[in-house]
Short mmCIF file of C-alpha atoms in Angstrom, two decimals:
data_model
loop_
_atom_site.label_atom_id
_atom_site.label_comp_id
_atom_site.label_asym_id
_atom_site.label_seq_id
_atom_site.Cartn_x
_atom_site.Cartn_y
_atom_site.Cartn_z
CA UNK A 1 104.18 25.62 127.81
CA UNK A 2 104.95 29.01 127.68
CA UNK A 3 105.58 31.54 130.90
CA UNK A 4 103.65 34.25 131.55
CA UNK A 5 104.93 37.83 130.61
CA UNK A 6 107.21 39.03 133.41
CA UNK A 7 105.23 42.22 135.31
CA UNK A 8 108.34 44.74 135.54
CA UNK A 9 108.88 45.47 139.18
CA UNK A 10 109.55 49.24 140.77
CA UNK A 11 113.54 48.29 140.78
CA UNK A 12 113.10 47.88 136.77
CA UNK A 13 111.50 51.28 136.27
CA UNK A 14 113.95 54.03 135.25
CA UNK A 15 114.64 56.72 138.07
CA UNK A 16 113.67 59.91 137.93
CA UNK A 17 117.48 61.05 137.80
CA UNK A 18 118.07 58.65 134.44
CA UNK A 19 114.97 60.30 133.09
CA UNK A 20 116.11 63.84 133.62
CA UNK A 21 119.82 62.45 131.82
CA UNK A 22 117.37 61.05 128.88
CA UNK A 23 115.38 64.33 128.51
CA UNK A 24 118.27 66.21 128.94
CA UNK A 25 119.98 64.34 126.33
CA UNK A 26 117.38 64.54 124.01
CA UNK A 27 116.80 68.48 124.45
CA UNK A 28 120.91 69.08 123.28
CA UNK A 29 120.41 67.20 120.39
CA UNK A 30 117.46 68.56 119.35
CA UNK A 31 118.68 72.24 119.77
CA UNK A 32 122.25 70.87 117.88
CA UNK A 33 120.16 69.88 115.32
CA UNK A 34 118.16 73.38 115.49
CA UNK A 35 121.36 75.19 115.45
CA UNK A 36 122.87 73.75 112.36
CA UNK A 37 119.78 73.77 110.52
CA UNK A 38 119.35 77.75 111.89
CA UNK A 39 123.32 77.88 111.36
CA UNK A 40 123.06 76.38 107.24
CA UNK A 41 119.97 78.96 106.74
CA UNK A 42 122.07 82.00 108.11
CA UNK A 43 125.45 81.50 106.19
CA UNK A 44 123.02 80.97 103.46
CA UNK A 45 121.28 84.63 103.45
CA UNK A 46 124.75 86.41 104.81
CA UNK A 47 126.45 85.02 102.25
CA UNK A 48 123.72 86.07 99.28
CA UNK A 49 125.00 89.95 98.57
CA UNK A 50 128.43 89.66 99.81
CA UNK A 51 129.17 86.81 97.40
CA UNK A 52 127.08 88.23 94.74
CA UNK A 53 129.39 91.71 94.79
CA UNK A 54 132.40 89.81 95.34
CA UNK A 55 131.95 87.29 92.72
CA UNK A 56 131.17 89.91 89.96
CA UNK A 57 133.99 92.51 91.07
CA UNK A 58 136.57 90.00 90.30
CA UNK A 59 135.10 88.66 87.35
CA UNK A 60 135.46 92.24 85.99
CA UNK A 61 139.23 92.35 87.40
CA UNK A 62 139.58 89.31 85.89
CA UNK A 63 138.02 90.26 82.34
CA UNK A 64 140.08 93.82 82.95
CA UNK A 65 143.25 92.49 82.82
CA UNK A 66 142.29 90.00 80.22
CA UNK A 67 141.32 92.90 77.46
CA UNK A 68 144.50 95.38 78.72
CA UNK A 69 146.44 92.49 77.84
CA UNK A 70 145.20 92.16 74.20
CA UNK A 71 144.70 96.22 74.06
CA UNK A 72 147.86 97.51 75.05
CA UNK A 73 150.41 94.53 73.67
CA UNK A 74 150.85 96.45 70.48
CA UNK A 75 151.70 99.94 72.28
CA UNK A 76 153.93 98.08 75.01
CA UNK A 77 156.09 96.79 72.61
CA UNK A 78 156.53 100.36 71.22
CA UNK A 79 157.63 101.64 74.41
CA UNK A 80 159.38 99.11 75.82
CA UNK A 81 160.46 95.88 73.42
CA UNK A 82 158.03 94.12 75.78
CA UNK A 83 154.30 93.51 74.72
CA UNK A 84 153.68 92.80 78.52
CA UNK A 85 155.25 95.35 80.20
CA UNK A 86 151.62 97.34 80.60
CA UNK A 87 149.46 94.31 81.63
CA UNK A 88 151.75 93.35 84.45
CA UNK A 89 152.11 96.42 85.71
CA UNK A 90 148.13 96.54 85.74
CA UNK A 91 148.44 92.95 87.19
CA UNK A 92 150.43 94.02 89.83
CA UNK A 93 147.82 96.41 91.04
CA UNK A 94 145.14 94.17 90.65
CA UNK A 95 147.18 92.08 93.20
CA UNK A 96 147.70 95.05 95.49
CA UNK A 97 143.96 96.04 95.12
CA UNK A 98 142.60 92.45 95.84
CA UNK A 99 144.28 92.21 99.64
CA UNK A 100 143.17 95.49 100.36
CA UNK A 101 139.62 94.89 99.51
CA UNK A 102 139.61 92.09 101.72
CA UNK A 103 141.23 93.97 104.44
CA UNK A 104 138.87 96.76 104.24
CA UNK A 105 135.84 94.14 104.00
CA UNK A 106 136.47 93.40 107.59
CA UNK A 107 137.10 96.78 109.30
CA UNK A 108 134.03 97.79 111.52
CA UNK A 109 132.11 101.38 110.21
CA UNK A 110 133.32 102.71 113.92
CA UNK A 111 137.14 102.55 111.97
CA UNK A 112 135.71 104.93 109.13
CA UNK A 113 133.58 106.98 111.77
CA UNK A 114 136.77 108.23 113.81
CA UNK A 115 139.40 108.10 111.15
CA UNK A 116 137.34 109.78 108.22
CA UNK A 117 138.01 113.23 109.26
CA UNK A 118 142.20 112.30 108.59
CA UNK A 119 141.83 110.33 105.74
CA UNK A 120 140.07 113.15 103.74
CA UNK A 121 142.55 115.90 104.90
CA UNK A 122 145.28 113.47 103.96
CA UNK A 123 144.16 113.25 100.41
CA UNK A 124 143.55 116.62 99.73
CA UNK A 125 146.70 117.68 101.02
CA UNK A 126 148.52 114.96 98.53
CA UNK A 127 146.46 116.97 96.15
CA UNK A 128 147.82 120.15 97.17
CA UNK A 129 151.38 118.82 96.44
CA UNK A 130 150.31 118.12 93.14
CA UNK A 131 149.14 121.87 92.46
CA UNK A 132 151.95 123.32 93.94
CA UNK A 133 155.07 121.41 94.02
CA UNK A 134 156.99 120.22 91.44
CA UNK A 135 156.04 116.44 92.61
CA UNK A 136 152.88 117.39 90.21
CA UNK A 137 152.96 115.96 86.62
CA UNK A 138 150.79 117.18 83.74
CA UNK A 139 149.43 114.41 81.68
CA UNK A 140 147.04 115.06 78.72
CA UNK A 141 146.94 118.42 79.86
CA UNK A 142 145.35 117.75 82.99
CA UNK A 143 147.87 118.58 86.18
CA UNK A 144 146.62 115.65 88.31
CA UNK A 145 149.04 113.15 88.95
CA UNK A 146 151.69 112.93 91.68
CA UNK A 147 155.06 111.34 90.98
CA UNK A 148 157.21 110.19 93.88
CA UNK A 149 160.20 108.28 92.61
CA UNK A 150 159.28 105.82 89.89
CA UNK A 151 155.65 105.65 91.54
CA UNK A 152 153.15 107.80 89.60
CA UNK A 153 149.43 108.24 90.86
CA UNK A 154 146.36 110.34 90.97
CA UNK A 155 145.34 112.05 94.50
CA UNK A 156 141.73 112.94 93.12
CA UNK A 157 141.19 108.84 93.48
CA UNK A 158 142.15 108.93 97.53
CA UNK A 159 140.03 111.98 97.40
CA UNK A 160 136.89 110.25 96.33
CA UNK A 161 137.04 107.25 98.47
CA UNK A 162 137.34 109.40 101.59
CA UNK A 163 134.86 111.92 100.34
CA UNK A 164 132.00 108.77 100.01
CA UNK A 165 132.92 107.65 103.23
CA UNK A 166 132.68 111.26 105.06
CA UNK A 167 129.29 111.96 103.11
CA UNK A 168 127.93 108.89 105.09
CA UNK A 169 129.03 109.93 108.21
CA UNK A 170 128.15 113.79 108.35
CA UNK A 171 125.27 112.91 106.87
CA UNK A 172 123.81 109.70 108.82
CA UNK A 173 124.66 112.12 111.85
CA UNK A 174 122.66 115.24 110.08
CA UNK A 175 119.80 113.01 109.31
CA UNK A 176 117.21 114.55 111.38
CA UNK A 177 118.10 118.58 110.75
CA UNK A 178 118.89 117.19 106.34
CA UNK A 179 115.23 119.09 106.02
CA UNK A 180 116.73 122.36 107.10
CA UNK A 181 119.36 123.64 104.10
CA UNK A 182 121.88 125.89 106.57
CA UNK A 183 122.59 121.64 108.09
CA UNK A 184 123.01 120.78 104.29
CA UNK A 185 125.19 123.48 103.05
CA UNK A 186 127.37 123.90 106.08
CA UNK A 187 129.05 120.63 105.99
CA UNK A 188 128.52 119.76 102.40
CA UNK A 189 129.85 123.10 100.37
CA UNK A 190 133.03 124.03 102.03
CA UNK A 191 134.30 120.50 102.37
CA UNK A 192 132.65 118.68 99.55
CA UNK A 193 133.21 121.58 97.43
CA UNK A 194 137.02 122.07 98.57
CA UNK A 195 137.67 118.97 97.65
CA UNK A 196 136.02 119.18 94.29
CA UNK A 197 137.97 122.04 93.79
CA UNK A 198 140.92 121.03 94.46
CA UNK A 199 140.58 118.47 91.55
CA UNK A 200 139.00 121.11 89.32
CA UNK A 201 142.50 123.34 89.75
CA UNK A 202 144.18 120.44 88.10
CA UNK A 203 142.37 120.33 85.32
CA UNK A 204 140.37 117.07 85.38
CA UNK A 205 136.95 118.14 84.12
CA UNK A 206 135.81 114.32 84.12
CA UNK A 207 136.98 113.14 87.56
CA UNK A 208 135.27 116.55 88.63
CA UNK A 209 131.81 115.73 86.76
CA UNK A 210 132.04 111.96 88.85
CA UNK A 211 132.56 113.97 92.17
CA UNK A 212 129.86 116.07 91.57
CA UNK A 213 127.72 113.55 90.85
CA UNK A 214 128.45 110.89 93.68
CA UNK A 215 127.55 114.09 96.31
CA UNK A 216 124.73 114.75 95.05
CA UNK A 217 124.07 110.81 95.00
CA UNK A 218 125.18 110.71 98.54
CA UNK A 219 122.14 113.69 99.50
CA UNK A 220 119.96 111.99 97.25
CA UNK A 221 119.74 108.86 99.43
CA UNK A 222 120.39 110.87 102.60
CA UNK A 223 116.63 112.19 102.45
CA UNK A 224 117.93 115.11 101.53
CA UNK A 225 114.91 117.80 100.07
CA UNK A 226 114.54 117.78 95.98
CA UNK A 227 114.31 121.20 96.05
CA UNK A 228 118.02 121.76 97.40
CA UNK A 229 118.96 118.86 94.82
CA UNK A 230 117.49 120.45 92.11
CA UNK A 231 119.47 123.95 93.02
CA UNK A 232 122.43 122.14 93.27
CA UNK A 233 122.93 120.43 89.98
CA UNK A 234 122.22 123.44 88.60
CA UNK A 235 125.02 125.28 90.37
CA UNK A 236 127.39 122.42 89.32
CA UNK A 237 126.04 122.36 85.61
CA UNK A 238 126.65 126.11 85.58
CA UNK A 239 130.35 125.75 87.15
CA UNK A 240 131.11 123.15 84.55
CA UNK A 241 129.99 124.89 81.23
CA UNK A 242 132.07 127.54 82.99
CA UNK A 243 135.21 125.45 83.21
CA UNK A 244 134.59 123.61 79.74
CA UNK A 245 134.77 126.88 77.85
CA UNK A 246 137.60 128.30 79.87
CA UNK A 247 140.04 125.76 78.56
CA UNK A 248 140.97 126.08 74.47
CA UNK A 249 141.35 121.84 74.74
CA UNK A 250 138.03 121.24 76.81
CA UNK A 251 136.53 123.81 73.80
CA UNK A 252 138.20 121.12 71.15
CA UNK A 253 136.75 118.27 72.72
CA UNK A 254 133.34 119.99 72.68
CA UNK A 255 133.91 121.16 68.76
CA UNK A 256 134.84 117.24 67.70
CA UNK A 257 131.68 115.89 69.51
CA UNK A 258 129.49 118.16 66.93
CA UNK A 259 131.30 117.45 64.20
CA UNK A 260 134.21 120.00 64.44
CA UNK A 261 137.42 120.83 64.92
CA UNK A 262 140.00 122.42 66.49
CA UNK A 263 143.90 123.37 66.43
CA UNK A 264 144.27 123.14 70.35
CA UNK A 265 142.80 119.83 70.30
CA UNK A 266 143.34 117.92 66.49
CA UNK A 267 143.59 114.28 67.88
CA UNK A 268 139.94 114.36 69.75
CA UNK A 269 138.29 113.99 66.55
CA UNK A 270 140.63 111.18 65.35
CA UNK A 271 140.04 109.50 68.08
CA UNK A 272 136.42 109.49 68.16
CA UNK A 273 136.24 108.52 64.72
CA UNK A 274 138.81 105.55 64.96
CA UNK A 275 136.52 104.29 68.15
CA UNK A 276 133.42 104.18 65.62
CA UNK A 277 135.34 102.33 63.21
CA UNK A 278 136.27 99.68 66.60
CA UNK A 279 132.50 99.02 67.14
CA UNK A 280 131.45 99.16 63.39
CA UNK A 281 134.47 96.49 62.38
CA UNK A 282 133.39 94.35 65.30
CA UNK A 283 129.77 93.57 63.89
CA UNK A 284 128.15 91.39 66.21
CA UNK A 285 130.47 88.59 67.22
CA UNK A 286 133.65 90.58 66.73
CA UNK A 287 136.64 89.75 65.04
CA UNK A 288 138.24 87.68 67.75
CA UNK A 289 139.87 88.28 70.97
CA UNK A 290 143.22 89.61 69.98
CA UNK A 291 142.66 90.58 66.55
CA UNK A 292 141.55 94.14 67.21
CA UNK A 293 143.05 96.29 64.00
CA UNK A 294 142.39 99.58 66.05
CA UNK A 295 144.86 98.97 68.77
CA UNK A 296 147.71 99.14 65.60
CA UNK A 297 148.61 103.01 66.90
CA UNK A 298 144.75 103.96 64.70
CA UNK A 299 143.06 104.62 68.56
CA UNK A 300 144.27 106.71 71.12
CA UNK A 301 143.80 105.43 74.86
CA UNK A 302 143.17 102.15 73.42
CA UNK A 303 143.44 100.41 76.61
CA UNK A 304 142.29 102.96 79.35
CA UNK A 305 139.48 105.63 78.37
CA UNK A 306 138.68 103.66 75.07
CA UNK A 307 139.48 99.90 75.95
CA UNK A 308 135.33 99.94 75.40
CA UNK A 309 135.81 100.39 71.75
CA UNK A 310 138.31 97.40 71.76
CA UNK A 311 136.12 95.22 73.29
CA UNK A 312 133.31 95.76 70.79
CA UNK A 313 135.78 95.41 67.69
CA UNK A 314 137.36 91.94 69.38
CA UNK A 315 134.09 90.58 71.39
CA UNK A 316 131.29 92.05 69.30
CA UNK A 317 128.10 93.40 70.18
CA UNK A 318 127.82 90.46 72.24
CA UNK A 319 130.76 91.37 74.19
CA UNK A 320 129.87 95.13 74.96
CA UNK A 321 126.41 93.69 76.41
CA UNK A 322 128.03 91.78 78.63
CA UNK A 323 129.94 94.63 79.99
CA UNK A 324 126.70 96.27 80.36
CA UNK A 325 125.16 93.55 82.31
CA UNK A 326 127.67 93.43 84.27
CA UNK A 327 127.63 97.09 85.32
CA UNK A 328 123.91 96.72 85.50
CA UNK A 329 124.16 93.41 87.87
CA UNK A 330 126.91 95.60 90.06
CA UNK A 331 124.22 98.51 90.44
CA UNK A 332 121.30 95.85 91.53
CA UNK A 333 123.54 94.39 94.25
CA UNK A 334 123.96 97.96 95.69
CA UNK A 335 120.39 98.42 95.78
CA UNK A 336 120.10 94.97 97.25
CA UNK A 337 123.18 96.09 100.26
CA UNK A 338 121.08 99.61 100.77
CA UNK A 339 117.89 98.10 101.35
CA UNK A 340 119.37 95.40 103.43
CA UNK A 341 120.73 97.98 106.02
CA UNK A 342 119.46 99.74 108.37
CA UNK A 343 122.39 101.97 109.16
CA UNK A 344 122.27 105.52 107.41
CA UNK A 345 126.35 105.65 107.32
CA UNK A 346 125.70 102.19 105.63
CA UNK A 347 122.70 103.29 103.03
CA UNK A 348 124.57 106.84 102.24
CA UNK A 349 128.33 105.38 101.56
CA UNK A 350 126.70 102.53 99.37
CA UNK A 351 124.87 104.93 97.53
CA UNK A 352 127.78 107.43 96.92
CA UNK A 353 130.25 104.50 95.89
CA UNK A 354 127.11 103.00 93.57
CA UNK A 355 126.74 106.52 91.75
CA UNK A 356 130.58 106.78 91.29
CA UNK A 357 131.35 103.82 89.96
CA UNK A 358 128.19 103.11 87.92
CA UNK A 359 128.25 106.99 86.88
CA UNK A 360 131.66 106.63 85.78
CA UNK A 361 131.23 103.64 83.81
CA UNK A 362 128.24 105.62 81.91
CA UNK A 363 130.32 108.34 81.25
CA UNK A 364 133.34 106.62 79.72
CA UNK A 365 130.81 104.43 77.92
CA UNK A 366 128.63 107.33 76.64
CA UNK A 367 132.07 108.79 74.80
CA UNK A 368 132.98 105.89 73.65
CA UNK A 369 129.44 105.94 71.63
CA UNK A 370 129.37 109.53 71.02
CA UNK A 371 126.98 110.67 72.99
CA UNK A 372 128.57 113.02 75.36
CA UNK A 373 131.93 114.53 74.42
CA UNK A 374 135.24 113.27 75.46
CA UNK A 375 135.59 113.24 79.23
CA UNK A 376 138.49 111.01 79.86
CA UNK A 377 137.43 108.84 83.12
CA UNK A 378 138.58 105.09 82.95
CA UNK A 379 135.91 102.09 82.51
CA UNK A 380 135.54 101.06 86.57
CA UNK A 381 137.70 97.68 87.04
CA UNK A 382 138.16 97.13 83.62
CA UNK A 383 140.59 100.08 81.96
CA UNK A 384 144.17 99.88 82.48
CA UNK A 385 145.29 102.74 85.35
CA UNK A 386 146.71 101.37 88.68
CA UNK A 387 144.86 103.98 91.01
CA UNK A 388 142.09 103.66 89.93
CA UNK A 389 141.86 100.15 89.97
CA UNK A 390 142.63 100.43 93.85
CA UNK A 391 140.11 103.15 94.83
CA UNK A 392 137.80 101.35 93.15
CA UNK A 393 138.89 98.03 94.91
CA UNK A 394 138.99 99.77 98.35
CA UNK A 395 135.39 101.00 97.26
CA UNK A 396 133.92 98.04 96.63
CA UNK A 397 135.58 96.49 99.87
CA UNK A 398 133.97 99.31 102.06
CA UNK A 399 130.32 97.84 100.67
CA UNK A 400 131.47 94.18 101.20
CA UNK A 401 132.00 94.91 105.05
CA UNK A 402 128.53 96.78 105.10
CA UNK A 403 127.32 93.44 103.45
CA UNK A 404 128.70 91.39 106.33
CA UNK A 405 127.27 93.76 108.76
CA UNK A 406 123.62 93.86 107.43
CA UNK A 407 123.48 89.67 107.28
CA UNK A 408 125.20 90.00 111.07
CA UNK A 409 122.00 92.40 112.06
CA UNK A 410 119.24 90.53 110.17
CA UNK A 411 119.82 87.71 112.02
CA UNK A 412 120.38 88.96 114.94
CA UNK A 413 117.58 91.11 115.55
CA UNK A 414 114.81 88.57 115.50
CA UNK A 415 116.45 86.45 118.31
CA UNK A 416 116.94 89.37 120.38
CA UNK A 417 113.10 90.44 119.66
CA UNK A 418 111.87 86.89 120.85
CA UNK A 419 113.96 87.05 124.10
CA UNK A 420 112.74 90.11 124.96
CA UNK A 421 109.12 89.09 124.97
CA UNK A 422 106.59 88.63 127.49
CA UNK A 423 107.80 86.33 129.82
CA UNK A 424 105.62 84.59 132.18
#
C-alpha cells in the first residue's frame, strides 16, 4: 500500500534570499557566456585586416629574401668569395625591420601627432648632410646616400615615412578649410615641396616621382578639390620633364626607352634588353628557381631595381602574377583599413603609405616591362636594399596600429550607443 505524496511544507520552500543567490547565479553565467561568445566574435572582426596585412607583408619579406638569395649569389661571390654575403646582409634588415613594425603597430596616433613635426625635420636635415657634407655618397649618379662608418643608407626613405605621417596630421586638422586652396598650399608647398626638393638636389628622379605622387595621394583622400589636384600634377609633371632633360644620364635613359642611345648613359639600353630576354627565357613556368641565366653578370641590378625580371625568367609567368596579386591583395587591405576608420589622420596616412608603396611597385614593374623608362625605385619588400626594406616595414606597421585602432572603435561604439539610450 503505497503513501500518499508528501505536500511540501513552508519550511521546504526555498527563501527568498536562496532565490536571489539562484537568480543571481544564473544571471553571471549567462552574461559569462554572453561575454565569450561577444568576446570570440570581436577578436574575430579585429583580427580580419590586421592579420590580413600582416600575413601578406611577411609573406613578401619572406619571398624577398628568398629571390635576393638566388639573384644576387652569382654577383656576391664576385665581390666577396661569398655567394651569401648580399642575402644576409638583406636578412639582417629584414630582422631589424620586423621588430620595428611590431613596435610601431602598437604606438597610439597621439605619438605621431606630437612627434611628427621632429621626425620630419630630422630627416631632412640627414638629407642636408648628404648634399653638403662629405658624409654624402654618389651612387649611380644619384647623390643620395649617407655613409656613416661602414653603415650606408638613403635619407629620402626617413623622409617619406615622416612626410605620410605629417600629411595625415596637417591635413585631418585642415579638413574643414581643404575647400579653400590658400589652407592647401600653405602647409602643403613649402614643406611637402622642401622636402621633395631636397631629394630632387640629389639627383633621385624616381624616389622624387613616388613623393610626388603619395602627396598628391594623401590630398586626394583628404577631400581635397579636383581642381587644385588637377593643377598640381601638372606643376609636378612640368618640374619633372624639367629635371629629366637637365641631366645628360636621365636624357640616356629616356633615348634607350625609344629605342636609342646614348654615350652618357650606354648600359641603360643593355640593361633593358637583357631584362626582356629574363621574361622571354622564362616562358610560362620558368626555368626553375635558381637557374636564372641573366643573373650571370648579362643584367644589371639583377637583384634590386630588376629582381622582377629574375623572377619571371626563374618562376615564369606564373610567378610574376603572383607578385601582382600580391601587390593587388596589399592595395585591397588598405582600402579595407580606410574604410574601416573613422579617423581622418587614420584614412589620409593609409592612403599616402597605399599610393607609395603600391605606386612604387608599378613603377619599378612598368620598367621592368618597358613601359616607362628606367626610373630606378626598388620592388616594395621584395628588392634587395636595407632602407628601404625598413621604411617600408615601419610603413606598413603605422597601418597595422590604425588596424588595431579601427577594430578597438567598431566595437566599442555600439556598446557605448546602447548605454546611452533612453533610460526609463
Amino acid at each position: 500500500m503505497t503513501s500518499p505524496p508528501r505536500v511540501p511544507t513552508r519550511t521546504d520552500r526555498p527563501s527568498p534570499s536562496a532565490r536571489e543567490a539562484a537568480s543571481a547565479a544564473t544571471a553571471s553565467r549567462l552574461a559569462g557566456l554572453t561575454a565569450r561568445i561577444s568576446l570570440g566574435k570581436n577578436v574575430t572582426a579585429e583580427s580580419a585586416n590586421y592579420f590580413m596585412l600582416l600575413g601578406v607583408t611577411l609573406f613578401m619579406v619572406f619571398f624577398g629574401l628568398v629571390m635576393v638569395l638566388s639573384s644576387s649569389s652569382v654577383e656576391s661571390h664576385s665581390d666577396s668569395d661569398n655567394f651569401f654575403s648580399r642575402f644576409w646582409s638583406q636578412g639582417a634588415f629584414a630582422l631589424i625591420g620586423l621588430p620595428l613594425m611590431f613596435l610601431v603597430s602598437r604606438l597610439p596616433a597621439r605619438f605621431w601627432k606630437k612627434s611628427i613635426w621632429f621626425l620630419l625635420a630630422a630627416a631632412c636635415f640627414l638629407q642636408v648632410l648628404v648634399l653638403l657634407t662629405p658624409l654624402g655618397v654618389e651612387i649611380g649618379g644619384n647623390r643620395n646616400w649617407l655613409r656613416i662608418g661602414s653603415f650606408t643608407g638613403q635619407p629620402s626613405e626617413a623622409i617619406k615615412v615622416a612626410l605620410v605621417v605629417w600629411l595625415g596630421v596637417v591635413l585631418a586638422r585642415k579638413r574643414d578649410v581643404l575647400d579653400q586652396w590658400k589652407h592647401v598650399a600653405v602647409p602643403v608647398v613649402p614643406v611637402a615641396g622642401g622636402a621633395i626638393a631636397l631629394v630632387l638636389l640629389g639627383g633621385d628622379l624616381g624616389t622624387t616621382v613616388i613623393m610626388a605622387a603619395l602627396v598628391l595621394g594623401a590630398l586626394f583622400y583628404a577631400g581635397v578639390r579636383m581642381r587644385y589636384l588637377v593643377i598640381g600634377t601638372l606643376g609636378m609633371g612640368a618640374i619633372a620633364v624639367a629635371v629629366a632633360l637637365s641631366s645628360a644620364s636621365r636624357v640616356g635613359r629616356i633615348a634607350a626607352f625609344f629605342g636609342g642611345s646614348s654615350a652618357a648613359n650606354p648600359d641603360v639600353d643593355w640593361q633593358i634588353k637583357n631584362g626582356f630576354y629574363a621574361l622571354a627565357s622564362g616562358g610560362v613556368f620558368g626555368v626553375g628557381l635558381g637557374n636564372s641565366h641573366s643573373k650571370w653578370s648579362w643584367l644589371p641590378a639583377a637583384d634590386t631595381d630588376f629582381i622582377f625580371a629574375i623572377i619571371g625568367e626563374e618562376l615564369g609567368l606564373i610567378g610574376a602574377i603572383v607578385v601582382l596579386l600580391l601587390f593587388v591583395l596589399l592595395a585591397i587591405v588598405f582600402l579595407r583599413i580606410i574604410h574601416a576608420s573613422t579617423d581622418p589622420f587614420a584614412r589620409v596616412t593609409t592612403a599616402a603609405i597605399m599610393v607609395w608603396l603600391i605606386g612604387q611597385a608599378f613603377v619599378n614593374i612598368a620598367v621592368v616591362l618597358g613601359v616607362i623608362p628606367v626610373l630606378g625605385v626598388p620592388l616594395p619588400l621584395i628588392s634587395a636594399g636595407g632602407t628601404a626594406m625598413i621604411s617600408s616595414m615601419i610603413a606598413i606597421g603605422i597601418v597595422l596600429s590604425f588596424a588595431r585602432e579601427s577594430s578597438k572603435e567598431s566595437h566599442t561604439t555600439p556598446s557605448a550607443a546602447r548605454s546611452a539610450g533612453p533610460r526609463a
